[in-house]
Amino acid sequence: DVKIPVSGISIGPVHKRDVMQASIMLERKKEYAVILAFDVEVSKEAREMAKELKIKIFTADIIYHLFDQFTAYMEKVKEDRKKETEMDATFPCVLKILPTCIFNKKDPIVLGVEVLAGI
């Protein structure tokens, strides 16, 4: 279940002003500096400006294709961000508590574990 945050909606072709409006998100959350254009044309000027400002424009004649493109893009952004921070962050792992190695059940909990997945 993916929720797509919407900053603005308009009807008709995508123009430079639409790209300018999307560029506001570059300062807040870069990954949302995108335009989803459903069954409309994108002007040449808008494409050029989007390329210059690094705004993604997704176009499709079928709404489900547009959704799939955006979802794939967000997954790629998520993976890229994970790769950037993998040296600095510890990602979740799967642990198994060893029942014979529970030493303290209250604060602080002291127990032995086996790492099943992760680091």
GROMACS .gro file of N, CA and C in nm, residues 34-38 56-60 66 69-70:
model
   39
   34VAL      N    1   0.875   1.535  -0.821
   34VAL     CA    2   0.835   1.461  -0.942
   34VAL      C    3   0.701   1.512  -0.992
   35ILE      N    4   0.676   1.484  -1.118
   35ILE     CA    5   0.547   1.516  -1.179
   35ILE      C    6   0.492   1.387  -1.238
   36LEU      N    7   0.369   1.355  -1.203
   36LEU     CA    8   0.300   1.239  -1.259
   36LEU      C    9   0.200   1.292  -1.361
   37ALA      N   10   0.226   1.267  -1.488
   37ALA     CA   11   0.143   1.321  -1.596
   37ALA      C   12   0.062   1.207  -1.658
   38PHE      N   13  -0.067   1.206  -1.628
   38PHE     CA   14  -0.156   1.101  -1.677
   38PHE      C   15  -0.227   1.145  -1.803
   56LYS      N   16   1.191   1.469  -1.193
   56LYS     CA   17   1.147   1.352  -1.269
   56LYS      C   18   1.005   1.376  -1.319
   57ILE      N   19   0.983   1.346  -1.448
   57ILE     CA   20   0.848   1.352  -1.504
   57ILE      C   21   0.812   1.212  -1.550
   58PHE      N   22   0.706   1.157  -1.493
   58PHE     CA   23   0.655   1.026  -1.533
   58PHE      C   24   0.530   1.048  -1.616
   59THR      N   25   0.525   0.984  -1.732
   59THR     CA   26   0.407   0.996  -1.818
   59THR      C   27   0.355   0.858  -1.852
   60ALA      N   28   0.223   0.848  -1.863
   60ALA     CA   29   0.161   0.721  -1.903
   60ALA      C   30   0.017   0.748  -1.945
   66LEU      N   31   0.142   0.448  -1.454
   66LEU     CA   32   0.197   0.566  -1.386
   66LEU      C   33   0.228   0.532  -1.240
   69GLN      N   34   0.535   0.308  -1.227
   69GLN     CA   35   0.658   0.384  -1.250
   69GLN      C   36   0.700   0.457  -1.122
   70PHE      N   37   0.604   0.522  -1.058
   70PHE     CA   38   0.635   0.597  -0.936
   70PHE      C   39   0.679   0.503  -0.824
   0.00000   0.00000   0.00000
